[in-house]
Coordinates of C-alpha atoms in Angstrom, one line a residue:
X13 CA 0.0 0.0 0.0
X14 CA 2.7 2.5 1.0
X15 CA 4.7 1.7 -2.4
X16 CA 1.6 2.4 -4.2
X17 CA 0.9 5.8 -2.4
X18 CA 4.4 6.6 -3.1
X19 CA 4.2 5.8 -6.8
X20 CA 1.2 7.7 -6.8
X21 CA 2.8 10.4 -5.8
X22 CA 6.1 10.1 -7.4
X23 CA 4.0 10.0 -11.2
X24 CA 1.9 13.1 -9.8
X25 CA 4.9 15.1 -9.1
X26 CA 6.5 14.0 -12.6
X27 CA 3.2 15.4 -14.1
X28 CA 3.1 18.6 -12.4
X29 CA 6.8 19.3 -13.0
X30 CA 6.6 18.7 -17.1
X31 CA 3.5 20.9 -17.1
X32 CA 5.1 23.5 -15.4
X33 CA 7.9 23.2 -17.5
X34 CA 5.7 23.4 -20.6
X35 CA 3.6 26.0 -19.7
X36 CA 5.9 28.9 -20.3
X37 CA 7.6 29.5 -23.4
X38 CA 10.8 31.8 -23.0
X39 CA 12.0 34.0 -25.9
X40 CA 15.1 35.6 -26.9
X41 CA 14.6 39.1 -28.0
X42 CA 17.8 41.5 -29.7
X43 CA 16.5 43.9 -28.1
X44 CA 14.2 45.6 -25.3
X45 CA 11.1 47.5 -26.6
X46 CA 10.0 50.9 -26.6
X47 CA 6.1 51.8 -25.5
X48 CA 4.3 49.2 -25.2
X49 CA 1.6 51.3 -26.5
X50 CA 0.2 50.4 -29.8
X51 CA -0.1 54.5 -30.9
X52 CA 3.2 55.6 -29.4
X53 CA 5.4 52.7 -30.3
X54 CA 8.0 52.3 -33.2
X55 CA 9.9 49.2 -32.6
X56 CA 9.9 46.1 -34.2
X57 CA 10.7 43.9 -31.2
X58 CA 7.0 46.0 -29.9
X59 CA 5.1 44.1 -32.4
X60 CA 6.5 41.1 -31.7
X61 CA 5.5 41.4 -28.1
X62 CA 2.2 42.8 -29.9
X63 CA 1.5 40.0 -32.0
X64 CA 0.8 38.0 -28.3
X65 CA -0.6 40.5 -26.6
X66 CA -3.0 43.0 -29.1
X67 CA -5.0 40.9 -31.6
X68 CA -5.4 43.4 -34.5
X69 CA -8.7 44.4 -37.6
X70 CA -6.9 42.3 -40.0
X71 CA -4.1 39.9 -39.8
X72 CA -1.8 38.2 -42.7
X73 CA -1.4 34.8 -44.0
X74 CA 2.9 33.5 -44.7
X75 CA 1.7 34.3 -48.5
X76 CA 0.9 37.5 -47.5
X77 CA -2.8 37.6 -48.0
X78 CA -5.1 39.4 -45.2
X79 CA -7.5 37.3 -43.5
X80 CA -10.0 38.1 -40.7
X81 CA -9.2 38.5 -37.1
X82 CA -10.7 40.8 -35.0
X83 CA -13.0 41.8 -38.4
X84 CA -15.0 39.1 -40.1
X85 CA -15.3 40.3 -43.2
X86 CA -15.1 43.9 -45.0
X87 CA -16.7 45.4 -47.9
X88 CA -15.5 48.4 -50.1
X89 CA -17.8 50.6 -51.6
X90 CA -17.7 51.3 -55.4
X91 CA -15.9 54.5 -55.2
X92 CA -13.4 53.3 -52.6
X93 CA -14.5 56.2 -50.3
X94 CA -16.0 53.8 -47.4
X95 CA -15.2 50.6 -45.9
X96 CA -17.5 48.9 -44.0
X97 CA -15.9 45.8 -41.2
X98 CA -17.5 43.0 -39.6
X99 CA -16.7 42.1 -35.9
X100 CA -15.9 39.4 -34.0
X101 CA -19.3 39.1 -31.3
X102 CA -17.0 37.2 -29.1
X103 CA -14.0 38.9 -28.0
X104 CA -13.5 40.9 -25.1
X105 CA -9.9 43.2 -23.7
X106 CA -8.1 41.9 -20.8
X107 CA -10.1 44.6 -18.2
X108 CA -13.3 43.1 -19.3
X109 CA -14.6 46.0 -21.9
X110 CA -16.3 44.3 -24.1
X111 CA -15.1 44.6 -27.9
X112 CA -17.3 46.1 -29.8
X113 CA -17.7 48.9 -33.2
X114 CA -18.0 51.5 -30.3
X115 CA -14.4 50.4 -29.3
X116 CA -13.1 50.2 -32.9
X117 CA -13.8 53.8 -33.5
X118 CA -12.7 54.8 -29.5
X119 CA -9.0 53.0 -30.8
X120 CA -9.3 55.0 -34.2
X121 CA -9.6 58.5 -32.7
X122 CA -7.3 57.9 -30.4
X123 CA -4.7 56.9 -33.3
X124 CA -5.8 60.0 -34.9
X125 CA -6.0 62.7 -32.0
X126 CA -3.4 61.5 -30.4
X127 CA -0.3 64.2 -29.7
X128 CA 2.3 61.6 -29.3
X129 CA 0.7 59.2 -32.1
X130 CA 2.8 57.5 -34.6
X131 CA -0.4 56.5 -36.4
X132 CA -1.6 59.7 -37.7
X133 CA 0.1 59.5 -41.0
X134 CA -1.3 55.8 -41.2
X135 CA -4.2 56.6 -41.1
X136 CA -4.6 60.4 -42.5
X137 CA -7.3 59.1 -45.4
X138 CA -9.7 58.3 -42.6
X139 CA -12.3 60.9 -42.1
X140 CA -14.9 59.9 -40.1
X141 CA -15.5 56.1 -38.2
X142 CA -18.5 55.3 -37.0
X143 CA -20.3 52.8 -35.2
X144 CA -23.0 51.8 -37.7
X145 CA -24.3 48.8 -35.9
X146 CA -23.1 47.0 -32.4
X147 CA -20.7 45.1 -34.4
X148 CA -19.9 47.1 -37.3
X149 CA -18.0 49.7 -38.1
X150 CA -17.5 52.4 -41.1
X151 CA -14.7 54.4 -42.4
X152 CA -15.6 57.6 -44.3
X153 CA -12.3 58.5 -46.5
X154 CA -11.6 62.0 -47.7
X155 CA -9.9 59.8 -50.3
X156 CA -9.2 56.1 -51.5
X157 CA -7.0 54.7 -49.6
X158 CA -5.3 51.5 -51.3
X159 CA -3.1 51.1 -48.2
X160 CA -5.5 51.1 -45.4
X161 CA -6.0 47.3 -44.9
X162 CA -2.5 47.1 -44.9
X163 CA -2.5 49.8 -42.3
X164 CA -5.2 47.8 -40.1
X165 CA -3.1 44.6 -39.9
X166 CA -0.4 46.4 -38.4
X167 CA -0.4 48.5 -35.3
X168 CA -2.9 50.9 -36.6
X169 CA -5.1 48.4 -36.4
X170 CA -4.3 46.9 -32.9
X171 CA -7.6 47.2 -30.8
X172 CA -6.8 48.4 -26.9
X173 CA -9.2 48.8 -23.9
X174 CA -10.6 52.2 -24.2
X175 CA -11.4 51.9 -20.8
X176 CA -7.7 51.1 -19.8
X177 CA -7.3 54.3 -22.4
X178 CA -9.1 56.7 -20.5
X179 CA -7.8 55.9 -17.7
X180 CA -4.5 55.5 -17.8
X181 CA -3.7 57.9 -20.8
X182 CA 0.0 57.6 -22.1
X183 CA 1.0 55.7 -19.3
X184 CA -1.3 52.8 -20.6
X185 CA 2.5 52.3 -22.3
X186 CA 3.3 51.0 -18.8
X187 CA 1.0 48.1 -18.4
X188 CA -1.3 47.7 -21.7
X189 CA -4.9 46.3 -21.9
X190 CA -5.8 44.8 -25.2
X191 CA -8.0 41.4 -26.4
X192 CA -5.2 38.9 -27.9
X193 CA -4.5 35.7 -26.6
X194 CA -2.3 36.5 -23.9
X195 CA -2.3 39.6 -21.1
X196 CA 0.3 41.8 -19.3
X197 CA 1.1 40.3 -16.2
X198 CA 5.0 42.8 -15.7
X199 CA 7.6 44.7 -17.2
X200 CA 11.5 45.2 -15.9
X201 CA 13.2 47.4 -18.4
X202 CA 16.1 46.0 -20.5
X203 CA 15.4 42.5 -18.4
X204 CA 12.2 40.6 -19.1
X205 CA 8.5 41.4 -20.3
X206 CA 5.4 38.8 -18.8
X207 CA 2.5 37.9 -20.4
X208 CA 0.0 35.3 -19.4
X209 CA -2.6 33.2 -21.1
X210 CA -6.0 35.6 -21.2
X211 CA -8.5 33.1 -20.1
X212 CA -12.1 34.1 -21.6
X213 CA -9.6 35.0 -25.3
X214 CA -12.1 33.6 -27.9
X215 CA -9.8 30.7 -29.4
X216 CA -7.8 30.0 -26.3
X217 CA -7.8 26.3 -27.2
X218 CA -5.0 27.1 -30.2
X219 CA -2.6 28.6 -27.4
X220 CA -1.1 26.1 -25.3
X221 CA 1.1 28.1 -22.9
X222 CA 0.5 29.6 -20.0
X223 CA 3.3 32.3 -20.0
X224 CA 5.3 34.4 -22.5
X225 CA 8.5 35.8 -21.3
X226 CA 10.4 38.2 -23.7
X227 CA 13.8 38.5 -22.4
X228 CA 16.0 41.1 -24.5
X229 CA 19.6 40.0 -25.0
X230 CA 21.1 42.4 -27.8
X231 CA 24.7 39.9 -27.5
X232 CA 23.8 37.5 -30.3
X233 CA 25.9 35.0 -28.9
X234 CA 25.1 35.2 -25.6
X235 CA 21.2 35.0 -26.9
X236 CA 22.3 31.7 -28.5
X237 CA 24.4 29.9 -25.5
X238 CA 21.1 30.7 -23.1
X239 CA 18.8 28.7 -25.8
X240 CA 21.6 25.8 -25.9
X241 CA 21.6 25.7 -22.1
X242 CA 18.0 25.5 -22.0
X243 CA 17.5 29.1 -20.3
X244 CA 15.9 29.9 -23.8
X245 CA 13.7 28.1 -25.6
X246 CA 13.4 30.3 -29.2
X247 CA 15.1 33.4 -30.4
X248 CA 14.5 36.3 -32.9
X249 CA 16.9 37.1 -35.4
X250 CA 19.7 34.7 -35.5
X251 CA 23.0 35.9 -36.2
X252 CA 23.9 34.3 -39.7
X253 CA 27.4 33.4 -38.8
X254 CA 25.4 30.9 -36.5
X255 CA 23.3 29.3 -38.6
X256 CA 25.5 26.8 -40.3
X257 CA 26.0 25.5 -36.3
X258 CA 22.1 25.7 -35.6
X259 CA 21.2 23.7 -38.5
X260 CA 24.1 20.9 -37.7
X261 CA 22.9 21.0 -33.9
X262 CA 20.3 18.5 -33.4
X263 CA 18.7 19.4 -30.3
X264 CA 17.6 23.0 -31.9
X265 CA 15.6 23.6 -35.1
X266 CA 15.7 26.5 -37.5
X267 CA 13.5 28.9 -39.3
X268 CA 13.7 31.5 -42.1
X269 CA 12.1 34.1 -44.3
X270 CA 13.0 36.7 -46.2
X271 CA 12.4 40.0 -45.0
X272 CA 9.9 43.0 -46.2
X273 CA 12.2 45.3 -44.7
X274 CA 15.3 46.9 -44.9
X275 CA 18.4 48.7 -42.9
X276 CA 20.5 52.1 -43.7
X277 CA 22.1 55.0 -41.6
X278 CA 19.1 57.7 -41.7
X279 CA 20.6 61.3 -41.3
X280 CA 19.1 64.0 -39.2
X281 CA 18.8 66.5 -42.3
X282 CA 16.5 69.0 -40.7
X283 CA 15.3 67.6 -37.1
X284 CA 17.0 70.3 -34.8
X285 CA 20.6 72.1 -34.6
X286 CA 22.0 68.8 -35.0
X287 CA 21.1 68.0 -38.2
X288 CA 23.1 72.1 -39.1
X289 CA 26.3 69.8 -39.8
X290 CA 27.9 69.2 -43.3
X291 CA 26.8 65.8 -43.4
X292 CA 23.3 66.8 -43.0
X293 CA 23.0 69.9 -45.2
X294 CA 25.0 68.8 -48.1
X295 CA 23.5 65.6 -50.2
X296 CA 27.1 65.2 -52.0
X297 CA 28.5 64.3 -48.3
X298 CA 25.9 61.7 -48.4
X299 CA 26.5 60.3 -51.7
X300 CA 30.0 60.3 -51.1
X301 CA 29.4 58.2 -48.4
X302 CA 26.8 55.6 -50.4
X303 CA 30.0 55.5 -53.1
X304 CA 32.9 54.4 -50.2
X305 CA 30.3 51.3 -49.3
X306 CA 30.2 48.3 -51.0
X307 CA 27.1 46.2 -50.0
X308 CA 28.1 43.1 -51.2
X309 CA 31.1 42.5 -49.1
X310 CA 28.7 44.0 -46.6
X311 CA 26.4 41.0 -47.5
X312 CA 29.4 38.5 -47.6
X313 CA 31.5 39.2 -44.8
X314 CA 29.0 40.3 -41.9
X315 CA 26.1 38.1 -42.9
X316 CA 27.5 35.1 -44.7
X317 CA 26.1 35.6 -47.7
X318 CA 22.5 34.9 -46.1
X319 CA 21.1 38.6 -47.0
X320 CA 20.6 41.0 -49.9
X321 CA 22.3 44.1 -50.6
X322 CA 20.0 47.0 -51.3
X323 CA 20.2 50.8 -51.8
X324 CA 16.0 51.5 -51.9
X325 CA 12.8 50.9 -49.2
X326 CA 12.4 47.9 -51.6
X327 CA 14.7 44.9 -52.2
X328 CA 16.0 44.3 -55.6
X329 CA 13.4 41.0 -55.7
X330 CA 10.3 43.5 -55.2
X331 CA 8.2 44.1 -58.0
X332 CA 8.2 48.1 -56.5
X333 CA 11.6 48.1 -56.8
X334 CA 13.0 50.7 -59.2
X335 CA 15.1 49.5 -61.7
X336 CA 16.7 52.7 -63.0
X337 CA 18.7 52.5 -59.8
X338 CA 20.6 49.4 -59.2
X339 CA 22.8 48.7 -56.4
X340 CA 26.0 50.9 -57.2
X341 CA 29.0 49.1 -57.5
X342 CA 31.5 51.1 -54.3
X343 CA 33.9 53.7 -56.3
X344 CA 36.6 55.6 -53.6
X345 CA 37.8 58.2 -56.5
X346 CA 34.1 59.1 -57.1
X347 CA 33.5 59.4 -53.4
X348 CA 36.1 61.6 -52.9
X349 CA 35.2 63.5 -55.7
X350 CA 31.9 64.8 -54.4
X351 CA 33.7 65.4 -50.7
X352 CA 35.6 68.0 -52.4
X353 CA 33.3 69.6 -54.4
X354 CA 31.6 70.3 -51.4
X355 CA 34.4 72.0 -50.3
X356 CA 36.3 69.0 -48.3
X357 CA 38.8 67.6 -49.8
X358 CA 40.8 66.8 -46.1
X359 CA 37.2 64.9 -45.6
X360 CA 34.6 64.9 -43.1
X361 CA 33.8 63.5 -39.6
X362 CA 31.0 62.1 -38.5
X363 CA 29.0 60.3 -35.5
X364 CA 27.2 57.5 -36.2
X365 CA 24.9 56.2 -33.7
X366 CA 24.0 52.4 -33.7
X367 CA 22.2 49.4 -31.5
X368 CA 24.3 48.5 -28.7
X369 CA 24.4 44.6 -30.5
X370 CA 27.9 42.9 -31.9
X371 CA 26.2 42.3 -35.2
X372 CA 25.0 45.7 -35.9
X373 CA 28.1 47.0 -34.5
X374 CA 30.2 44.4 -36.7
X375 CA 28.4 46.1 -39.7
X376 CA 29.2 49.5 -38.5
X377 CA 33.0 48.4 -38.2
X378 CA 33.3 47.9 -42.0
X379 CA 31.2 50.5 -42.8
X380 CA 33.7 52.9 -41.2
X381 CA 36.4 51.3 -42.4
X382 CA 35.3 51.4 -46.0
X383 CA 34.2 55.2 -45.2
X384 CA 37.7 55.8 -44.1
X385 CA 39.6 54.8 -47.6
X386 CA 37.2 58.1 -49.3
X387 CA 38.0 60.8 -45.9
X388 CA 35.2 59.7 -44.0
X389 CA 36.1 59.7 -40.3
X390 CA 33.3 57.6 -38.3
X391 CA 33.0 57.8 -34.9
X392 CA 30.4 54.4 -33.9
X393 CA 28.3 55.4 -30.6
X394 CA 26.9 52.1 -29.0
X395 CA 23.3 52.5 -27.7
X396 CA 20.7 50.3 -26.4
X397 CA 17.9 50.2 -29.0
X398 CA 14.8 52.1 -28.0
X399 CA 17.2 54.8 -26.2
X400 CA 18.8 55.2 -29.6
X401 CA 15.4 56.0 -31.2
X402 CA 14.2 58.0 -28.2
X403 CA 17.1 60.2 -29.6
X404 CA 16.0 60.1 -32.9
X405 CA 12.9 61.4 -32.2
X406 CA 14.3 64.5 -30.3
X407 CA 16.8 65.1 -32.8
X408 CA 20.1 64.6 -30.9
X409 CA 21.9 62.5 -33.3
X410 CA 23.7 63.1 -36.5
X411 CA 23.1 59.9 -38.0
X412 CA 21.7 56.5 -37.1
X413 CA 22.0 52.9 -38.1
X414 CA 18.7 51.7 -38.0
X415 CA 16.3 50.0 -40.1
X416 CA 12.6 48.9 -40.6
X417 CA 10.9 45.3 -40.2
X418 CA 8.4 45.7 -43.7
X419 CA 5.2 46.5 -44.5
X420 CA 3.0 44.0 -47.1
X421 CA 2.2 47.4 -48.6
X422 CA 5.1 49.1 -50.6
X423 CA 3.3 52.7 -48.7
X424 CA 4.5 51.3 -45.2
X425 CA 8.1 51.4 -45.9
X426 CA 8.3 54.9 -47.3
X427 CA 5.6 56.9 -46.5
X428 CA 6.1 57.7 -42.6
X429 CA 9.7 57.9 -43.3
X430 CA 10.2 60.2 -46.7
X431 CA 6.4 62.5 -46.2
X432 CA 6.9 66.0 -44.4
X433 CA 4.5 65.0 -41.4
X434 CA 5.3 61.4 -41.6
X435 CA 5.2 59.8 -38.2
X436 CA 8.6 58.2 -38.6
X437 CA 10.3 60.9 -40.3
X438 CA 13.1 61.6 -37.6
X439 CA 15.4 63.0 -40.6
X440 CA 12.7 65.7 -41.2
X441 CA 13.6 65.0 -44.7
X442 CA 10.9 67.5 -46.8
X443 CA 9.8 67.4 -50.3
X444 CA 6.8 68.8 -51.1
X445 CA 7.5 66.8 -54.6
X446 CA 7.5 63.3 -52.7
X447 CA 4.7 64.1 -50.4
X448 CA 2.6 64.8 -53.9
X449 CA 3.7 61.3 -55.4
X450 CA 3.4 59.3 -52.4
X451 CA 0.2 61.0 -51.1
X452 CA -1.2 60.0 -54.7
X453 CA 0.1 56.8 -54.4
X454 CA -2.0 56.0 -51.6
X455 CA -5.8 57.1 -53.9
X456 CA -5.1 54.7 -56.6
X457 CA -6.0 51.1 -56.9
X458 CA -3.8 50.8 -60.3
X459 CA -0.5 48.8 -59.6
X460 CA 0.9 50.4 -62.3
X461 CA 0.4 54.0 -61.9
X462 CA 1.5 53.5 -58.3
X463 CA 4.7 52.2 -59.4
X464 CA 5.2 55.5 -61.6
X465 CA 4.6 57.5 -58.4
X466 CA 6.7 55.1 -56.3
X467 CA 9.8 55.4 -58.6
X468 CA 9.4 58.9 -59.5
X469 CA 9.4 59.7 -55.5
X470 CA 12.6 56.9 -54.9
X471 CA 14.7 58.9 -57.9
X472 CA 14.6 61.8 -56.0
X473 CA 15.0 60.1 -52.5
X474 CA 18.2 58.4 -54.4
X475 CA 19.7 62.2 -55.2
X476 CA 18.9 63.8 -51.8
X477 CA 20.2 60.5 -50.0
X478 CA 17.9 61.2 -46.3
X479 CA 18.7 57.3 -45.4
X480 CA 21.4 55.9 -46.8
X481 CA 20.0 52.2 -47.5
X482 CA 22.5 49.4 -47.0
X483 CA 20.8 45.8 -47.6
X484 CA 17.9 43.6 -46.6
X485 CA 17.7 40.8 -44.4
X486 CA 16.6 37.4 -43.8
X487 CA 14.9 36.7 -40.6
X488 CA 16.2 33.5 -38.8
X489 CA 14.8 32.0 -35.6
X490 CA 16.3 29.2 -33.8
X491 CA 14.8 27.2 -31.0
X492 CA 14.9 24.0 -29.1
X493 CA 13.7 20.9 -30.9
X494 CA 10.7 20.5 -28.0
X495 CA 9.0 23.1 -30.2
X496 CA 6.3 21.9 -32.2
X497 CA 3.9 23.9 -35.0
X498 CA 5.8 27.0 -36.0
X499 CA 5.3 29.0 -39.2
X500 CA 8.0 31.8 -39.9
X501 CA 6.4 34.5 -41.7
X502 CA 7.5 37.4 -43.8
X503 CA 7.2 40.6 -41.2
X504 CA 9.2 38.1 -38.7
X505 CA 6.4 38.4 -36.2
X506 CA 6.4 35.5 -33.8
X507 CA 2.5 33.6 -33.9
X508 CA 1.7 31.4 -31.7
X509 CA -1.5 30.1 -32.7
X510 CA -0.5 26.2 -32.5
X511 CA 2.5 26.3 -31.2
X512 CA 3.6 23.7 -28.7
X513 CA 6.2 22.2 -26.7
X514 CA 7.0 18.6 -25.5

């Protein structure tokens, strides 16, 4: 009898110790996040965090199709002035507001009205949204809008508690309240984010663990020896030079896509006194510097060969891509050409900001070594991610190395950055030409004649040089072999929707 109580409890303390150990999935993130506020936040590491914790209007399929999530279905009217949604009757936020159309258009003013909103230029074709029915919503444009369903399967369409809104205002950044499968349980800043499984979520069943936590680890190799170890069980982008060992490691799996996105050194041209430097107010110090770079050894000897050099918002595989402006081959006499028609024929120095992580700093290393051969003196300032683009913002830096995840529209990789008013324009780059061609790009529905306006606006963004675009990337993910179910996407978000572990 007592053997059989202690077996008992022996195979009851096995059980509750694998569940435990199953119920929380850990993840390796390069870096920490900024807001976690849907309208103030900027980061891609946010909206992977996001994807978890904010379901969204409309989300995307690996091919890159929208489907329905927090909308049913939609409907576009003839003139392409109004768009009427669907909703889910079933969902509910984290506080226990109900979602509803009356919440849809509480989460659209707010992305509109907003002072610190980095949706407004997302959503500037919106004129009026109304509740026109408890579960369906309207959106009056001024104009067509080709881009807004993109728009809604992104952040600007991420539904939060407007109760939690009202409430809490702009510290609602501090501990969010949205509808997704999992809720905020704590933050610590630069060391772990918590979410837990949301209980009443409408397809709960399709989630299997109990806890997220997002632990930011910009040292690429240090992120990799905590998911060998077991501290980790997944990780967001991979270093390429660790791939080839991944792949031959049989207790982790790996994962890949290729990237919508792209990275470059944007320059503060017109965002504050700091941008009243040469490098800033003369575009022939910029091109010099596009000239000293060559992006394929960039490709070659930082990435392994794994990514895509690029000088444009597009990669060279995108059918937006302009084609009048290939990838330049690197040219040192031309480069120092333009430095001295600008009057600097000794050269130039300048600061260059970049994330505090060895792989973007490895990049930055040959960059300013490559700059050096032309009379470009770099000067590489570590700093931790969001603090970097906190600066941004403000205008305290001459120049950053940063890029941008990818939009399934070609509008969300060049409009918030290259328009006047643009929500992610921290060059203050102006051009009342592009805003005119990309503003029009957004009213029409013709592939082609966007493409016209697209490659008209990217000519001149190639002559006035505001980022200076370096290559595109491959997202890579690497996890333990327990993991079961995942999908690697384009946009390199991390879903979760059938994901499990052994």
């Amino acid at each position: 009898m007592k053997t059989a109580n202690l077996m008992t409890t022996l195979l009851a303390t096995v059980a509750m110790t694998t569940t435990a150990f199953a119920a929380d999935l850990r993840i390796g993130l390069q870096e920490d996040p900024d807001a976690l506020d849907t309208d103030q936040a900027r980061t891609f590491v946010g909206r992977i965090v996001f994807e978890s914790l904010c379901d969204k209007l409309v989300n995307i399929t690996p091919e890159l199709d929208f489907v329905p999530e927090l909308a049913t279905s939609w409907d576009w009217s003839d003139d392409g002035r109004t768009l009427t949604m669907q909703l889910r009757e079933d969902a509910t936020f984290h506080d226990g507001t109900p979602f509803d159309a009356a919440a849809v258009v509480a989460n659209i003013e707010r992305s509109k009205t907003l002072t610190e909103s980095r949706r407004k230029s997302e959503l500037t074709s919106v004129d009026t949204v109304v509740a026109t029915g408890p579960f369906e919503v309207t959106f009056n444009l001024a104009t067509p809008d080709a881009t807004l369903i993109a728009q809604l399967s992104d952040r600007a369409g991420m539904m939060i508690s407007p109760t939690a809104a009202a409430e809490k205002g702009l510290e609602l950044a501090n501990s969010p309240v949205c509808s997704g499968p999992y809720q905020f349980v704590e933050r610590i800043q630069q060391d772990r984010i918590v979410l837990e499984k949301f209980a009443d979520y409408y397809d709960a069943d399709n989630y299997s663990f109990d806890r997220l936590i997002f632990l930011p680890i910009p040292d690429t190799t240090v992120r990799l020896a905590n998911l060998r170890s077991g501290d980790l069980d997944m990780l967001e982008r991979l270093a390429p030079s660790d791939a080839a060992s991944v792949r031959a490691d049989d207790s982790l799996q790996f994962a890949a896509a290729t990237s919508l996105g792209y990275q470059g050194i944007t320059v503060n041209v017109n965002n504050g006194p700091r941008s009243e430097t040469t490098f800033g107010q003369d575009k022939r110090v910029r091109q010099a510097l596009s000239l000293a770079i060559d992006r394929n050894v960039i490709n070659e000897v930082v990435f392994e060969g794994v990514y895509a050099a690029g000088n444009q918002p597009f990669p060279p595989t995108s059918p937006w891509y302009n084609q009048s402006f290939p990838v330049q081959d690197r040219d040192v006499d031309a480069a120092k050409a333009l430095l001295a028609e600008a009057g600097l024929p000794d050269g130039i120095a300048i600061e260059i900001q970049a994330p505090n992580n060895p792989v973007q700093l490895q990049l930055m290393q040959v960059v300013q070594a490559m700059a050096t051969e032309a009379g470009i003196d770099i000067s590489i300032t570590a700093t931790e991610f969001a603090t970097m683009l906190q600066q941004q913002a403000a205008g305290n830096y001459d120049a950053s190395q940063v890029g941008w995840s990818g939009r399934t529209d070609p509008d969300g990789n060049i409009h918030s950055f290259a328009t006047c008013e643009g929500g992610l324009n921290d060059s203050k780059f102006c051009s009342e030409e592009v805003n005119t061609l990309l503003n029009e790009a957004r009213l029409s529905t013709d592939p082609a004649d966007r493409k016209a306006k697209y490659d008209a606006a990217i000519a001149i963004l190639n002559e006035e040089m505001p980022i200076v675009y370096l290559y595109h990337q491959t997202w890579l993910w690497a996890m333990s072999d327990k993991v079961e179910g995942f999908t690697a996407y384009p946009d390199g978000m991390i879903r979760l929707s059938g994901v499990t572990m052994e």
